[in-house]
Amino acid sequence: MLNISVLNFRNYMRTGRPSNYPIKVKKLYFAQASYFLQPISYFLLLISGLLFQPVSAQNPAPAKPQTKPIALVGGTVHVGNGTVIDKGTVVFDKGILTAVGDASTTFDRNATEVIDVTGKHLYPGLIAMGATTGLVEISSVRATTDNQEIGALNPNVRALVAYNTDSEVIPTLRNNGLLLTQATPQGGTISGSSSVMELDGWNWEDAVLKKDDGLWLTWPPFFTREFNFEDFSVSLQRNSRRQEVINNLAQLFSDASAYSQIKNPSITNLKLEALRGLFSGNQNLYIRADNSKDIIEAVKFAKSHGVQKPVIVGAEDALRVVDFLKENNIPVVLGETHRLPNRQDEPVYQPYQLPSLLQKAGVTVALSYGEAYWRTRNLPFVAGTAAGFGNLDREEALKMITSTPAKILGVDKQVGTLEKGKLATLVVCKGDILDMRSNGIEHAFIRGRKTDLDDRHKRQYKKYNDKYEIGNK
């Protein structure tokens, strides 16, 4: 049977077929596909008609463009760079911040919609790095996952065109203050390229903020973890294929480096073309590595092949190589922080303290929630944990999910802080956005568009609250 990957098919259709692609081969492939898939499509159509007909709730429609200036007055403004303005004023028009200041900030009140946010807190839209939100809907249903491609070396794969703006997971993130995400591919040694997406839009063309910001590489580790289902133990096994994978990577990067010297190649090689931005500095190379030796080796590999902007992702052992990271100016995107330490001799709270320890050592640190999708909504509380357990100033913790990710992603001139001239992508919160008890998003604006904060969770709550009349007794 013809094995067609959805992500590969979309990329193939976007990039176009070579002009010399045989017509007969195209007809044969699509004939085979239709032969095998036709009875399946009839079956799925029948099942969808039976199962999904009663479902009426849908995601809210994307917000309409801003039509008049808006001023948020009286709230505490957390700029995102460490500055806090009490009783501040934030004004934006046509999706751009036109004024950010204290109570003395002036604007035309007659032509502006004024929203009193006294007692509330204003924050830049939070940024989720390394997430699969929009690429995975239900992890146990294969047809709803579109986050990885078959094969080991897929630099030409683009998560951008697989991003699903209709995902029901996306509104749940907005309700915790997350307004931007880095749609990230998974699988293989080189997974493909990620893109920075806004969490509101009709399609990926509407939602994209920055296309193909970087390539994702999973560095082959010295050891692999194997789980024993009999006694539920985890053991380390030496990675026997490690050197073979590194040799293949070295060959690919050498070819790509040579290819990048050709300005206008007569024949375009899609895989090598996808790596071109790594050598010019237009793209980051995100390297997934946790072990200290793996981190050092991966960075040296990238530097030796002319990669301009390597970024370490995961970095569970980053504290052991902190001097190396600082000397080489390597940013770190930490993976899941709400976890136990990997070594028995490490303090149980070390994962919580790691962001603070790295930041105080002079390493550029951003936070992520690993490659989770629906759990990504808990990212602000990860920053709150880092502040609480690491004795870290809360504004410094906020920077790890706002301005620092924006700088790493190369979108800091547009988002990440509340400053004049940047996009009006911000939220109004009842209390501390890093605290799960007081985090309550009342308004969310993406490019000045007032975003609907309805989501599946709220609809389910209302449904069963009405059924059992909770709070009415």
mmCIF file of N, CA, C and O in Angstrom, residues 8 15 149-157 190-193 215 252-253 255-257 259-260 267-279 283:
data_model
loop_
_atom_site.group_PDB
_atom_site.id
_atom_site.type_symbol
_atom_site.label_atom_id
_atom_site.label_comp_id
_atom_site.label_asym_id
_atom_site.label_seq_id
_atom_site.Cartn_x
_atom_site.Cartn_y
_atom_site.Cartn_z
ATOM 1 N N ASN A 8 4.481 15.429 4.803
ATOM 2 C CA ASN A 8 5.294 15.409 3.601
ATOM 3 C C ASN A 8 4.486 15.827 2.386
ATOM 4 O O ASN A 8 4.971 16.537 1.509
ATOM 5 N N THR A 15 6.058 23.136 -2.092
ATOM 6 C CA THR A 15 7.306 23.400 -2.792
ATOM 7 C C THR A 15 7.190 23.155 -4.284
ATOM 8 O O THR A 15 7.987 23.664 -5.071
ATOM 9 N N GLU A 149 7.836 13.416 10.507
ATOM 10 C CA GLU A 149 7.937 12.814 9.193
ATOM 11 C C GLU A 149 8.706 11.509 9.280
ATOM 12 O O GLU A 149 9.493 11.292 10.211
ATOM 13 N N ILE A 150 8.486 10.642 8.329
ATOM 14 C CA ILE A 150 9.212 9.389 8.255
ATOM 15 C C ILE A 150 10.645 9.672 7.824
ATOM 16 O O ILE A 150 10.896 10.501 6.966
ATOM 17 N N GLY A 151 11.599 8.946 8.397
ATOM 18 C CA GLY A 151 12.997 9.129 8.030
ATOM 19 C C GLY A 151 13.780 9.858 9.098
ATOM 20 O O GLY A 151 13.217 10.408 10.053
ATOM 21 N N ALA A 152 15.106 9.864 8.945
ATOM 22 C CA ALA A 152 15.984 10.430 9.966
ATOM 23 C C ALA A 152 16.420 11.857 9.664
ATOM 24 O O ALA A 152 16.516 12.682 10.571
ATOM 25 N N LEU A 153 16.695 12.169 8.410
ATOM 26 C CA LEU A 153 17.225 13.489 8.052
ATOM 27 C C LEU A 153 16.221 14.213 7.164
ATOM 28 O O LEU A 153 16.148 13.965 5.956
ATOM 29 N N ASN A 154 15.444 15.102 7.772
ATOM 30 C CA ASN A 154 14.365 15.799 7.056
ATOM 31 C C ASN A 154 14.436 17.314 7.242
ATOM 32 O O ASN A 154 13.488 17.936 7.716
ATOM 33 N N PRO A 155 15.549 17.950 6.881
ATOM 34 C CA PRO A 155 15.627 19.405 7.065
ATOM 35 C C PRO A 155 14.625 20.177 6.212
ATOM 36 O O PRO A 155 14.283 21.313 6.535
ATOM 37 N N ASN A 156 14.146 19.575 5.123
ATOM 38 C CA ASN A 156 13.216 20.255 4.219
ATOM 39 C C ASN A 156 11.775 20.227 4.705
ATOM 40 O O ASN A 156 10.908 20.881 4.123
ATOM 41 N N VAL A 157 11.479 19.483 5.774
ATOM 42 C CA VAL A 157 10.123 19.429 6.311
ATOM 43 C C VAL A 157 9.816 20.718 7.075
ATOM 44 O O VAL A 157 10.640 21.209 7.841
ATOM 45 N N ILE A 190 17.196 14.979 12.239
ATOM 46 C CA ILE A 190 16.828 16.355 11.896
ATOM 47 C C ILE A 190 15.339 16.352 11.591
ATOM 48 O O ILE A 190 14.890 15.755 10.612
ATOM 49 N N SER A 191 14.559 17.008 12.445
ATOM 50 C CA SER A 191 13.098 16.931 12.362
ATOM 51 C C SER A 191 12.524 17.851 11.295
ATOM 52 O O SER A 191 11.463 17.571 10.742
ATOM 53 N N GLY A 192 13.188 18.975 11.014
ATOM 54 C CA GLY A 192 12.660 19.968 10.081
ATOM 55 C C GLY A 192 12.740 21.349 10.690
ATOM 56 O O GLY A 192 13.450 21.572 11.678
ATOM 57 N N SER A 193 12.000 22.284 10.133
ATOM 58 C CA SER A 193 12.050 23.666 10.598
ATOM 59 C C SER A 193 10.795 24.040 11.367
ATOM 60 O O SER A 193 9.702 23.566 11.070
ATOM 61 N N LEU A 215 16.152 25.207 12.398
ATOM 62 C CA LEU A 215 16.118 23.760 12.185
ATOM 63 C C LEU A 215 16.282 23.046 13.520
ATOM 64 O O LEU A 215 16.984 23.538 14.405
ATOM 65 N N LEU A 252 26.177 15.385 5.825
ATOM 66 C CA LEU A 252 25.111 16.291 5.406
ATOM 67 C C LEU A 252 25.507 17.750 5.600
ATOM 68 O O LEU A 252 25.307 18.588 4.701
ATOM 69 N N PHE A 253 26.096 18.087 6.747
ATOM 70 C CA PHE A 253 26.461 19.478 7.019
ATOM 71 C C PHE A 253 27.622 19.931 6.131
ATOM 72 O O PHE A 253 27.673 21.100 5.731
ATOM 73 N N ASP A 255 28.150 18.848 3.044
ATOM 74 C CA ASP A 255 27.520 19.075 1.741
ATOM 75 C C ASP A 255 26.727 20.381 1.740
ATOM 76 O O ASP A 255 26.778 21.153 0.771
ATOM 77 N N ALA A 256 26.003 20.610 2.839
ATOM 78 C CA ALA A 256 25.174 21.825 2.916
ATOM 79 C C ALA A 256 26.031 23.078 2.966
ATOM 80 O O ALA A 256 25.686 24.112 2.383
ATOM 81 N N SER A 257 27.161 23.011 3.665
ATOM 82 C CA SER A 257 28.062 24.163 3.739
ATOM 83 C C SER A 257 28.622 24.500 2.359
ATOM 84 O O SER A 257 28.687 25.675 1.970
ATOM 85 N N TYR A 259 27.201 23.684 -0.491
ATOM 86 C CA TYR A 259 26.052 24.102 -1.306
ATOM 87 C C TYR A 259 25.687 25.557 -1.032
ATOM 88 O O TYR A 259 25.272 26.287 -1.937
ATOM 89 N N SER A 260 25.853 25.991 0.225
ATOM 90 C CA SER A 260 25.472 27.356 0.593
ATOM 91 C C SER A 260 26.362 28.400 -0.069
ATOM 92 O O SER A 260 26.007 29.583 -0.121
ATOM 93 N N ILE A 267 20.323 23.419 -10.147
ATOM 94 C CA ILE A 267 19.361 22.434 -9.662
ATOM 95 C C ILE A 267 19.207 22.628 -8.160
ATOM 96 O O ILE A 267 20.197 22.602 -7.421
ATOM 97 N N THR A 268 17.995 22.823 -7.707
ATOM 98 C CA THR A 268 17.752 23.054 -6.279
ATOM 99 C C THR A 268 17.652 21.735 -5.529
ATOM 100 O O THR A 268 16.846 20.871 -5.867
ATOM 101 N N ASN A 269 18.486 21.586 -4.514
ATOM 102 C CA ASN A 269 18.432 20.437 -3.619
ATOM 103 C C ASN A 269 17.669 20.874 -2.367
ATOM 104 O O ASN A 269 18.164 21.689 -1.585
ATOM 105 N N LEU A 270 16.452 20.364 -2.192
ATOM 106 C CA LEU A 270 15.584 20.859 -1.128
ATOM 107 C C LEU A 270 16.174 20.659 0.265
ATOM 108 O O LEU A 270 16.038 21.523 1.133
ATOM 109 N N LYS A 271 16.841 19.533 0.493
ATOM 110 C CA LYS A 271 17.411 19.278 1.821
ATOM 111 C C LYS A 271 18.571 20.225 2.103
ATOM 112 O O LYS A 271 18.669 20.807 3.190
ATOM 113 N N LEU A 272 19.448 20.397 1.155
ATOM 114 C CA LEU A 272 20.587 21.289 1.359
ATOM 115 C C LEU A 272 20.149 22.747 1.380
ATOM 116 O O LEU A 272 20.701 23.560 2.128
ATOM 117 N N GLU A 273 19.157 23.085 0.581
ATOM 118 C CA GLU A 273 18.630 24.448 0.559
ATOM 119 C C GLU A 273 18.040 24.821 1.918
ATOM 120 O O GLU A 273 18.162 25.972 2.370
ATOM 121 N N ALA A 274 17.400 23.846 2.589
ATOM 122 C CA ALA A 274 16.778 24.104 3.888
ATOM 123 C C ALA A 274 17.809 24.423 4.968
ATOM 124 O O ALA A 274 17.488 25.071 5.963
ATOM 125 N N LEU A 275 19.064 23.980 4.769
ATOM 126 C CA LEU A 275 20.124 24.217 5.750
ATOM 127 C C LEU A 275 20.901 25.506 5.489
ATOM 128 O O LEU A 275 21.738 25.898 6.296
ATOM 129 N N ARG A 276 20.620 26.170 4.382
ATOM 130 C CA ARG A 276 21.402 27.340 3.978
ATOM 131 C C ARG A 276 21.408 28.425 5.052
ATOM 132 O O ARG A 276 22.423 29.071 5.316
ATOM 133 N N GLY A 277 20.264 28.670 5.694
ATOM 134 C CA GLY A 277 20.158 29.745 6.671
ATOM 135 C C GLY A 277 21.000 29.551 7.910
ATOM 136 O O GLY A 277 21.288 30.517 8.636
ATOM 137 N N LEU A 278 21.430 28.317 8.196
ATOM 138 C CA LEU A 278 22.253 28.058 9.376
ATOM 139 C C LEU A 278 23.632 28.686 9.232
ATOM 140 O O LEU A 278 24.229 29.120 10.218
ATOM 141 N N PHE A 279 24.141 28.738 7.995
ATOM 142 C CA PHE A 279 25.501 29.228 7.769
ATOM 143 C C PHE A 279 25.540 30.743 7.570
ATOM 144 O O PHE A 279 26.580 31.362 7.756
ATOM 145 N N GLN A 283 18.979 31.607 10.437
ATOM 146 C CA GLN A 283 18.215 30.620 11.184
ATOM 147 C C GLN A 283 19.026 30.107 12.367
ATOM 148 O O GLN A 283 20.266 30.084 12.338
#
